[in-house]
XYZ file of C-alpha atoms in Angstrom:
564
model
C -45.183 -19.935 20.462
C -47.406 -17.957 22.743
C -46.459 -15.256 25.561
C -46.680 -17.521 28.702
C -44.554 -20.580 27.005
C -41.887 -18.059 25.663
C -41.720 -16.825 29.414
C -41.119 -19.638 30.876
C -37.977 -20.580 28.984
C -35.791 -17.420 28.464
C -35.625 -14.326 30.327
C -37.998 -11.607 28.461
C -37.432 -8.604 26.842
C -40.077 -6.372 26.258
C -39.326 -3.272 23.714
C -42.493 -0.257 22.933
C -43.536 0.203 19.236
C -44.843 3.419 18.529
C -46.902 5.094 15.822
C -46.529 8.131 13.677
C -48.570 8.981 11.073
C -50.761 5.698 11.249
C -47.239 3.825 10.660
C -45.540 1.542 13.433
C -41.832 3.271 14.318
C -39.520 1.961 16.517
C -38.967 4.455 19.294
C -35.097 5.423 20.082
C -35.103 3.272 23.576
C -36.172 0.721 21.027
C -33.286 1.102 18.205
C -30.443 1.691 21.102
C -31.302 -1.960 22.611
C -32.291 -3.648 19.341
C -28.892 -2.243 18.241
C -27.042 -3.774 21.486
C -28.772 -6.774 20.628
C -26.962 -7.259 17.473
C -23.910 -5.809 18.661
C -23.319 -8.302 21.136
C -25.386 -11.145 19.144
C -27.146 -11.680 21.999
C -29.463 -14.609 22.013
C -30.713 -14.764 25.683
C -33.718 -13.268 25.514
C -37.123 -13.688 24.126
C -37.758 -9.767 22.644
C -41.205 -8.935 22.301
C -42.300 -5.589 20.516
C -45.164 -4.203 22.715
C -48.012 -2.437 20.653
C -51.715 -0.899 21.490
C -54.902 -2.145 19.046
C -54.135 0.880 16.733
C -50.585 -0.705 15.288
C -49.534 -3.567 13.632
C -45.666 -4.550 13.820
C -45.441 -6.301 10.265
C -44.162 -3.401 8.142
C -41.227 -3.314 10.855
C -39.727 -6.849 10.923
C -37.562 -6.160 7.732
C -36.137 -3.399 9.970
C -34.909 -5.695 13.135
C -31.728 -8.055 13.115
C -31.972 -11.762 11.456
C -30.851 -13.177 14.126
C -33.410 -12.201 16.835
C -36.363 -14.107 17.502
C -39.065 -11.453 17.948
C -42.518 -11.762 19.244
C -45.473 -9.409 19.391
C -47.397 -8.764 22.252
C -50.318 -6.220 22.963
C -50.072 -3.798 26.099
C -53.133 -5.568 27.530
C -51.230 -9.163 27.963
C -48.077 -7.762 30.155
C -46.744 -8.903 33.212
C -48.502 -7.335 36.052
C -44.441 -6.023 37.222
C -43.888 -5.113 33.293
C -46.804 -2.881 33.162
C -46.255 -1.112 36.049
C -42.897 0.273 34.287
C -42.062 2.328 31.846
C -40.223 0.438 28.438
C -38.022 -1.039 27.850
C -38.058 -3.882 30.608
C -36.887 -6.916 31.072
C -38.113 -10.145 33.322
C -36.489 -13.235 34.329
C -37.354 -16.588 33.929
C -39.318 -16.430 37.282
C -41.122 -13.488 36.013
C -40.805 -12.529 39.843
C -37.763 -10.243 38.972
C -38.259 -7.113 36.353
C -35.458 -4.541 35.212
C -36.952 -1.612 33.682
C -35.043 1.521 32.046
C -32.781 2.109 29.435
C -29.296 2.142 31.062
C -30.558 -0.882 33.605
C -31.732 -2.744 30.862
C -28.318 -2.148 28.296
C -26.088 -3.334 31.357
C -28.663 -6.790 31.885
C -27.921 -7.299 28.225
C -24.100 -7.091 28.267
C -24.329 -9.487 31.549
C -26.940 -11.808 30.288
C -23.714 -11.967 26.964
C -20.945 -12.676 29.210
C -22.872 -14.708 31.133
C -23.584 -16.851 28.013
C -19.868 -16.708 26.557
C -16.979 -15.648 29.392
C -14.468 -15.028 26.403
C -16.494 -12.288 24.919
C -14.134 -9.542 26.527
C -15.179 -6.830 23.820
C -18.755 -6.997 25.402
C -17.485 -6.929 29.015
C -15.122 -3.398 27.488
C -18.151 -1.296 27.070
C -18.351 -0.916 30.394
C -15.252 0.713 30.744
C -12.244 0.152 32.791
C -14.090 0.099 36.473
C -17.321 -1.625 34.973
C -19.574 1.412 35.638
C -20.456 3.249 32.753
C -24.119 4.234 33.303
C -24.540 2.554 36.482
C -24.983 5.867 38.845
C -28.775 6.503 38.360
C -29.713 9.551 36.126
C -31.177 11.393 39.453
C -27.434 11.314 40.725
C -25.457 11.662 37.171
C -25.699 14.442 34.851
C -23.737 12.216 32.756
C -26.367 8.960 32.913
C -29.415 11.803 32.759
C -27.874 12.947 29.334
C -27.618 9.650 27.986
C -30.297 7.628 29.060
C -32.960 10.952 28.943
C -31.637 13.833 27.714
C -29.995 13.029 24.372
C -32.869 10.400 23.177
C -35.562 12.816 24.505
C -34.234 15.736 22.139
C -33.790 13.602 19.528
C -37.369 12.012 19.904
C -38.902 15.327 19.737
C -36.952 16.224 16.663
C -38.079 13.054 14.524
C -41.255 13.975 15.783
C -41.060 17.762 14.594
C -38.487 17.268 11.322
C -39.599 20.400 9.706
C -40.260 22.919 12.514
C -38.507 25.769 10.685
C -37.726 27.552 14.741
C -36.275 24.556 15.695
C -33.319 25.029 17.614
C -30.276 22.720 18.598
C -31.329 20.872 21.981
C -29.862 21.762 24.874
C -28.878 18.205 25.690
C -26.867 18.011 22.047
C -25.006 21.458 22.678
C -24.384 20.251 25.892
C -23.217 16.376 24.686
C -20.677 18.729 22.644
C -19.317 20.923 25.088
C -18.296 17.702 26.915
C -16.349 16.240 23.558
C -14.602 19.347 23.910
C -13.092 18.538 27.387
C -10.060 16.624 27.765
C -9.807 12.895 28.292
C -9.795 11.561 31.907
C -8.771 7.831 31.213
C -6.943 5.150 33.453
C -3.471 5.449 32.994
C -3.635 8.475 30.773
C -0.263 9.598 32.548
C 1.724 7.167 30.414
C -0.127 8.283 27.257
C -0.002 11.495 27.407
C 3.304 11.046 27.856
C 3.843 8.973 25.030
C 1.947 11.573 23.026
C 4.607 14.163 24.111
C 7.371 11.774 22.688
C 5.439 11.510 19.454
C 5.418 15.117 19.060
C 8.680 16.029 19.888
C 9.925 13.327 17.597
C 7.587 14.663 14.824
C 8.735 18.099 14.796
C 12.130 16.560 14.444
C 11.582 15.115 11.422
C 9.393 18.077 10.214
C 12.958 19.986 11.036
C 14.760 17.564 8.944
C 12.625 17.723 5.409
C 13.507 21.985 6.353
C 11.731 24.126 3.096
C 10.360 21.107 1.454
C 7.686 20.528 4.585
C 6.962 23.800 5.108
C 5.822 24.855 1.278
C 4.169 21.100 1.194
C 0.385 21.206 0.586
C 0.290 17.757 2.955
C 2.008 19.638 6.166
C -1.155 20.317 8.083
C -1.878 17.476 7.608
C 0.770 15.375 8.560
C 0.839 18.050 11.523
C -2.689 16.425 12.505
C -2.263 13.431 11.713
C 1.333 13.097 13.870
C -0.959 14.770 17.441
C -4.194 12.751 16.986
C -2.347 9.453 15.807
C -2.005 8.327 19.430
C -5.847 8.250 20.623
C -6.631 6.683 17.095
C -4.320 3.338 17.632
C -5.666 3.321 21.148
C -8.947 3.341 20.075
C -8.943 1.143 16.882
C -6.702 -1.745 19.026
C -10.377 -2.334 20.821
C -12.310 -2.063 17.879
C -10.307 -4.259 15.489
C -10.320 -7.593 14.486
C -6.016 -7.462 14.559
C -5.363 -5.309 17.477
C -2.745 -2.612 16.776
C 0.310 -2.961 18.965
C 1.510 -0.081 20.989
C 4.872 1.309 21.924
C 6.312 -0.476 24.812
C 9.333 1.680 24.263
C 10.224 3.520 27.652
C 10.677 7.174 27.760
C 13.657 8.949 28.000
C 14.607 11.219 31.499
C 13.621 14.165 29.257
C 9.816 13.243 28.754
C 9.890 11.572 32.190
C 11.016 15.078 34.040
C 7.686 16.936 32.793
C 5.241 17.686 34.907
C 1.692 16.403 34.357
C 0.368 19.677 34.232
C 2.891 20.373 31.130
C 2.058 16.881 29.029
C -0.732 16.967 26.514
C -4.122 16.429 26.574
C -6.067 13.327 24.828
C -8.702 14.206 22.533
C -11.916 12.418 22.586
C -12.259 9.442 20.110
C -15.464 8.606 21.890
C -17.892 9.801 23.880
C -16.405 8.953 27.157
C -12.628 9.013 25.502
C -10.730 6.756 23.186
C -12.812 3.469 23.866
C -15.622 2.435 22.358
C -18.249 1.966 25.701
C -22.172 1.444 26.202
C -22.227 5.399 25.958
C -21.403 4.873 22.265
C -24.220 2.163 22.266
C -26.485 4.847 23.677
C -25.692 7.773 21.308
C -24.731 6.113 18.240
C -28.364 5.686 17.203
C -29.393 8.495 18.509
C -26.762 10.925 16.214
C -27.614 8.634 13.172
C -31.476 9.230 13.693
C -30.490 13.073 14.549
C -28.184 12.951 11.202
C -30.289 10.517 8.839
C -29.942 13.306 6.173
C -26.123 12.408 5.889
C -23.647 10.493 3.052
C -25.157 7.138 2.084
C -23.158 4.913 0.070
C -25.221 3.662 -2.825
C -23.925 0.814 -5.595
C -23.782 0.725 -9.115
C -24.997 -1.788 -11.059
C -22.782 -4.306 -12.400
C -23.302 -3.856 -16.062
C -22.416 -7.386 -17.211
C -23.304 -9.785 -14.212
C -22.831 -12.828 -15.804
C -19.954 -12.375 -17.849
C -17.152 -14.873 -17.836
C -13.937 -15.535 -19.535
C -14.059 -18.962 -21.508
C -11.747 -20.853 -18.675
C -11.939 -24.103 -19.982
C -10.497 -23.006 -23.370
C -7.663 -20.466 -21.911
C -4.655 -21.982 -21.690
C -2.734 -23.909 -18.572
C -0.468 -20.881 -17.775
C -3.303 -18.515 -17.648
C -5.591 -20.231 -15.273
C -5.260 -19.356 -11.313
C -4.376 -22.863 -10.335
C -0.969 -22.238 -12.370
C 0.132 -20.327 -9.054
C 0.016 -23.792 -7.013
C -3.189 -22.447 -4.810
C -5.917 -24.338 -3.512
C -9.218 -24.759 -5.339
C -11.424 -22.742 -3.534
C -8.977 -19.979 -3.960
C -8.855 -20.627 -7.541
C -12.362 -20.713 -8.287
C -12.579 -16.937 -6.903
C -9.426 -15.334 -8.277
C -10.893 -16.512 -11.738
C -13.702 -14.856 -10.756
C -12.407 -11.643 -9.178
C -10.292 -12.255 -13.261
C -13.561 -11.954 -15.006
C -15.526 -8.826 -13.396
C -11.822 -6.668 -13.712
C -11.385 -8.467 -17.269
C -14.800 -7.669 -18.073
C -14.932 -4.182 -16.991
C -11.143 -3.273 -18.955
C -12.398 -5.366 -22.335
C -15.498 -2.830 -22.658
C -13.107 0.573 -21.999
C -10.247 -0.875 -24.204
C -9.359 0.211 -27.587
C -7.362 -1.512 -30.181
C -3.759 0.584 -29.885
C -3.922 1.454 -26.405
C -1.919 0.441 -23.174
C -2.959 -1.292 -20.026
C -0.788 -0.937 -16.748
C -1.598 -3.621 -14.118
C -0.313 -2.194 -11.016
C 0.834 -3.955 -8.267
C 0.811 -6.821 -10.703
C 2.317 -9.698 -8.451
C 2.205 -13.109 -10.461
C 0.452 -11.457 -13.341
C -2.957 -13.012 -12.682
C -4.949 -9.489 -14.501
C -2.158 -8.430 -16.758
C -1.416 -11.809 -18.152
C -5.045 -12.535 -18.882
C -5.394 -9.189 -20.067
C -2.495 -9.353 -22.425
C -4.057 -13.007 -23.889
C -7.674 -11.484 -24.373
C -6.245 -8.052 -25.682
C -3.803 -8.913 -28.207
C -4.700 -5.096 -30.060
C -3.770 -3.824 -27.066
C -0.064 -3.141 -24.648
C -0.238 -4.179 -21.314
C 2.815 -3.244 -19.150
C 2.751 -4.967 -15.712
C 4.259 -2.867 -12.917
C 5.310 -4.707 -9.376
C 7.605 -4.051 -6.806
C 8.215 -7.303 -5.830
C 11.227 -8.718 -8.137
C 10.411 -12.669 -7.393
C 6.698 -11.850 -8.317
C 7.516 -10.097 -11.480
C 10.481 -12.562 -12.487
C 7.462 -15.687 -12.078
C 4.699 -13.445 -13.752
C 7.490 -12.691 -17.130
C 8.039 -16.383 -16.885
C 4.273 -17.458 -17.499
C 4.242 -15.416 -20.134
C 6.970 -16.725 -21.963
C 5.507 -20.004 -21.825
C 2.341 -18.702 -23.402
C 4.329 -16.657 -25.973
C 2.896 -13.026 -25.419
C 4.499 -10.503 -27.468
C 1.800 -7.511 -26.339
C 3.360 -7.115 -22.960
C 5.591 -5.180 -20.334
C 7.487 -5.905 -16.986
C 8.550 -3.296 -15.065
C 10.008 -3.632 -11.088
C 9.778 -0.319 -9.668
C 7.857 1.653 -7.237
C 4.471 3.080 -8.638
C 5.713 6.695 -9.016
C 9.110 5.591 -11.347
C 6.558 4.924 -13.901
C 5.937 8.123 -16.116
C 4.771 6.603 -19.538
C 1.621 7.319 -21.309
C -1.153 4.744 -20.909
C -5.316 4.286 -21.542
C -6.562 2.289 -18.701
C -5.036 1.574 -15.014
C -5.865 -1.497 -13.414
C -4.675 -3.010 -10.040
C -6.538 -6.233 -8.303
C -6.808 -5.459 -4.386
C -4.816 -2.866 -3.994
C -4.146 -2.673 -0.075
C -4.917 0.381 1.729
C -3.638 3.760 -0.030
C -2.132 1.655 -2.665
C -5.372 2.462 -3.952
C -5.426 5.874 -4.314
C -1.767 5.911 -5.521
C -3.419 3.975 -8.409
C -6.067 6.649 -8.712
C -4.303 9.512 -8.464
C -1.246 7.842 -11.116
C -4.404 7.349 -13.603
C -5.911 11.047 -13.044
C -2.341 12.485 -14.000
C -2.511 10.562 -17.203
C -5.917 11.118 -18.193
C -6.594 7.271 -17.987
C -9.550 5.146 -16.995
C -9.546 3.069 -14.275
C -10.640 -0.635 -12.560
C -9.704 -0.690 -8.957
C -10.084 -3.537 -6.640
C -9.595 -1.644 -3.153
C -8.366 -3.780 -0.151
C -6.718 -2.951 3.230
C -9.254 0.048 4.172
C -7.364 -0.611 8.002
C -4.460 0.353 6.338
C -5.835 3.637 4.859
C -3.896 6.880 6.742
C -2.823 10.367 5.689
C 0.213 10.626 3.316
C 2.655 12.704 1.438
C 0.291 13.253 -1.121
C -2.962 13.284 -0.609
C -5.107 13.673 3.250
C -8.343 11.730 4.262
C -11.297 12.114 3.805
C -10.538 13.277 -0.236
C -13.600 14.777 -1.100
C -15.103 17.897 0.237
C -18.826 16.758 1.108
C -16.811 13.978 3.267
C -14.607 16.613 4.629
C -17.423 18.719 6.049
C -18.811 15.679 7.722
C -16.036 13.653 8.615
C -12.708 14.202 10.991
C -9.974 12.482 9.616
C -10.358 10.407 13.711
C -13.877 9.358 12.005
C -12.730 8.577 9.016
C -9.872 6.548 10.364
C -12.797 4.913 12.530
C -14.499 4.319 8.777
C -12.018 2.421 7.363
C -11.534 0.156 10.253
C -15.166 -0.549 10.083
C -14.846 -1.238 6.474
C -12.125 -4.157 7.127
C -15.101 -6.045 9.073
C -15.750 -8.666 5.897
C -14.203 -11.101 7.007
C -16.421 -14.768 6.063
C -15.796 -15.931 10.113
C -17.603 -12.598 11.163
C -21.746 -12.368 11.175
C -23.910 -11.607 8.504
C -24.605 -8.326 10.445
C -21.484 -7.181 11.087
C -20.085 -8.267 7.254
C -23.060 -6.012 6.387
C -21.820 -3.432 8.554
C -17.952 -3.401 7.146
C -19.684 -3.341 3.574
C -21.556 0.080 3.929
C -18.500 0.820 5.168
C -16.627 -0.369 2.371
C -18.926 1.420 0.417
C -18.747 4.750 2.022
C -14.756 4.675 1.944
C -14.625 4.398 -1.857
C -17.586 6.585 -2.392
C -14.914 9.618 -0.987
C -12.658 7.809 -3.756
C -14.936 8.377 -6.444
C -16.310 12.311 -5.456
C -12.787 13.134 -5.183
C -12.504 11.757 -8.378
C -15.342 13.534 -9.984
C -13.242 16.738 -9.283
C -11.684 16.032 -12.204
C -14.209 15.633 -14.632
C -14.503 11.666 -14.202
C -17.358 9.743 -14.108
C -16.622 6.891 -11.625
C -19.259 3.971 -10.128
C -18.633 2.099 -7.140
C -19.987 -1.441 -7.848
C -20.072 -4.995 -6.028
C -18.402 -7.772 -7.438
C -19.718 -10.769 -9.222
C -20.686 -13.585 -7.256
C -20.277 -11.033 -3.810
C -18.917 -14.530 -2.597
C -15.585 -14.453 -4.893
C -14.038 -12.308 -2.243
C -14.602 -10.248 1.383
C -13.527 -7.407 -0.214
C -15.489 -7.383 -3.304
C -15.926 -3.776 -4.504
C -14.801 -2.440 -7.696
C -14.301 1.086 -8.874
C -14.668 1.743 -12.553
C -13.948 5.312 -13.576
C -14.357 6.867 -16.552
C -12.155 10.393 -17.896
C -14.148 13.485 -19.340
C -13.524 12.223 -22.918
C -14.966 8.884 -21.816
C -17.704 9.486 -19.723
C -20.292 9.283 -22.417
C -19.498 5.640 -22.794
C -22.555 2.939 -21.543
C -21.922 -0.615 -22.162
C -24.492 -3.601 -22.289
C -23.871 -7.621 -21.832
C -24.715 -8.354 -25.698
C -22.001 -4.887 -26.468
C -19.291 -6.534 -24.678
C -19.652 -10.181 -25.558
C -19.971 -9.246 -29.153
C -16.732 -7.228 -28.426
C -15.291 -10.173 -27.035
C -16.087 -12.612 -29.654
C -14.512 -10.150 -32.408
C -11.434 -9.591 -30.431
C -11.259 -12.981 -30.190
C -11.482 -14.064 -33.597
């Protein structure tokens, strides 16, 4: 499709590529609307990278969203009205009408989306609550000057300079932080603060009550932190997740009601512009990850035994996933989700150790585990007393004499044990796992789940390890998890991607926190990545164990001779 026949059926989008070094780069005006693009999945608009004679766009297109139909065009073919602007720009279908500039541009994109699809009301948010955000022109607003020029045009000049050993922090960044320092100004932000105060008050009542215990408690700051910031955090993730959060429609008392606005306390930022996600975000997000690229990057093992698979169609009845009365489909990937955990706990076991399946349920792992292990104890621990009563049954039928039931809460159990494994474990069920198998000295194979659900406890604050600490809040961690939970198979290959690195990241802290105590732990993917959405796996290794490689030939001949 040429330029003049892609014109005259969608609305065009023209975007500058830029060289450096003799290589094409994608300028930051670029990213932020390429980035909006796939935020929104916009699909309205026939993008075309504009380049001179000296650059090619080719090495770039692995770079730019699947879903966008990109074109190239050189600077020569424009629009008359397009080249009499500066990039990005956009023209109609008329090509009589051009939009040119960053924050004009953003806005055409999130009305061109609505326009498109009325119900997408997440789009229509990041405009905020009076549908203005970056509408005053930057030669009025200091705030729309920072955004659209100041911020991008600092961190333009840094890619451009990396290494300059006097470079300084921009102005425009010192100044984007002295306005995250000022309190919130939000519609309505009477009623939360107030709410905040209740939250507060009530926390340092129950602080009161636990008396010596809370204060000598490693975990009171914090709980302390966790109790003032918790507020802007549900606020913020209800617009960002999938299940919105519900808030307290709880009225206050006289007591709270009496105090005088100047006396309630302040909102902390969550965002740029306060504690919802906005275009702002849109604007600076790439910008901060371009002025940070030297950050955490979560990178995945790999799986040392891809294709391994327990021999299904000779295991008996009660062992096999369709025992539990689900459907097929299900099935199909609980037995695999069975054979990368089975897999991974057959090449740490030893003949004379134990296995503890926590959070158990039905006994999918443990009673699979017990059948394949018969050297070995396995000791399934569940809360649930109608889970554990149907898991002991299925193994009566199959006649297991290697194995355990236990119905108790994770922390009654104080036994010795080799290996820890739990299947999904939601939220900081996880880390209860991890933290039970540190104590003992045991190895682990973790299924995480929930990351929504992840939140400071009694034990143990987030982010866990230090190198996440000193770049994370626990807000932006918080923010992480709920990311993470994007897997979902209804959402876009994008955004799954997105919630994956995510994923990724989360359990990265996991295993660094872990490595403080001499483990060796990989985060790896899953087995087909299709068995489930939340298909990561954390296999950690003790000090006296981290030696240990396995290959697929080890552990099948392994298999075969426990078998026999």
């Amino acid at each position: 499709m040429n330029h003049s026949e892609a014109k005259e059926q969608h609305p065009s989008l023209y975007l500058e590529v830029c060289s450096q070094n003799e290589e094409p780069r994608l300028p930051l005006h670029t990213s932020i609307v390429l980035f909006l693009l796939s935020y929104c999945e916009c699909k309205s608009f026939k993008v075309f990278l504009v380049f001179d004679h000296s650059c090619s766009t080719d090495l770039l297109r692995s770079e730019l969203p699947v879903s966008l139909g990109v074109c190239d065009v050189q600077v020569e073919a424009l629009p008359q009205l397009v080249r009499s602007c500066r990039l990005p720009a956009a023209l109609d279908e008329t090509g009589q009408l051009c939009r040119a500039g960053l924050a004009v541009v953003l806005r055409h994109v999130i009305s061109k989306t609505i326009e498109a699809d009325p119900s997408r009301n997440d789009v229509l948010a990041l405009l905020g609550f009076k549908k203005t955000c970056l509408k005053a022109c930057a030669e009025v607003s200091k705030w729309t000057r920072l955004c659209e020029i100041g911020i991008p045009s600092a961190v333009e000049e840094h890619l451009q300079n990396p290494t300059d050993p006097v470079h300084q922090l921009p102005l425009a960044i010192l100044t984007l932080e002295q306005r995250l320092a000022e309190p919130v100004k939000v519609h309505n932000d009477d009623k939360i603060r107030r709410q905040k105060l209740k939250e507060q008050r009530q926390s340092r009542k129950n602080q009161a009550h636990e008396g010596q215990r809370s204060l000598d408690s490693e975990s009171s700051p914090a709980q302390s932190s966790q109790a003032s910031d918790g507020l802007e955090l549900r606020a913020a993730l209800a617009k960002l997740s999938v299940d919105s959060v519900p808030a307290s429609t709880t009225r206050e008392n006289s007591e709270i009601r009496k105090v005088k606005t100047a006396d309630l306390p302040p909102l902390e930022h969550v965002f740029a512009e306060g504690l919802y996600f906005t275009l702002t975000d849109v604007v600076l997000l790439p910008c901060i990850y371009q002025y940070l690229e030297n950050g955490i990057e979560a990178v995945f093992a790999p799986h040392p035994c891809p294709a391994w698979a327990l021999p299904w169609d000779s295991l008996p009845g009660a062992i096999n996933p369709t025992e539990g009365k689900m459907s097929n489909i299900r099935a199909v990937r609980k037995m695999q989700q069975l054979n990368n955990l089975v897999a991974m706990v057959t090449e740490l076991a030893r003949p004379g150790g134990t296995v503890v399946d926590f959070c158990s349920g039905t006994g999918h792992v443990g009673i699979v585990l017990a059948h394949t292990l018969p050297h070995c104890q396995v000791i399934l621990i569940e809360n649930k007393e109608e889970s554990l009563v149907r898991a002991h049954s299925r193994s009566a039928e199959l006649g297991l004499k290697n194995i355990g039931f236990i119905q108790a809460n994770l922390e009654y159990f104080t036994g010795p044990f080799h290996i820890g494994v739990a299947l999904h474990a939601c939220g900081i069920a996880t880390d209860m796992v991890l933290e039970h198998c540190i104590q003992a000295g045991a190895a682990f194979v973790i299924s995480p789940c929930c990351y929504g659900f992840i939140q400071n406890a009694v034990k143990f604050s987030f982010p866990k390890s230090q190198r996440f600490k000193d770049n994370l809040t626990y807000k932006e961690h918080m923010i992480l998890c709920r990311f993470a939970d994007q897997t979902a198979v209804q959402l876009t290959p994008e955004r799954r991607l997105t919630g994956k690195q995510c994923m990724g990241l989360v359990d990265l802290d996991r295993s660094w926190a872990a490595g403080t105590h001499g483990y060796s732990v990989q985060v790896m993917t899953m087995e087909p990545e299709s068995c489930s959405p939340k298909n990561n796996m954390l296999v950690g290794r003790p000090p006296q164990m981290s030696g240990w490689v396995v290959t697929a030939g080890q552990l099948e001949a392994r298999t075969a001779s426990t078998s026999a």
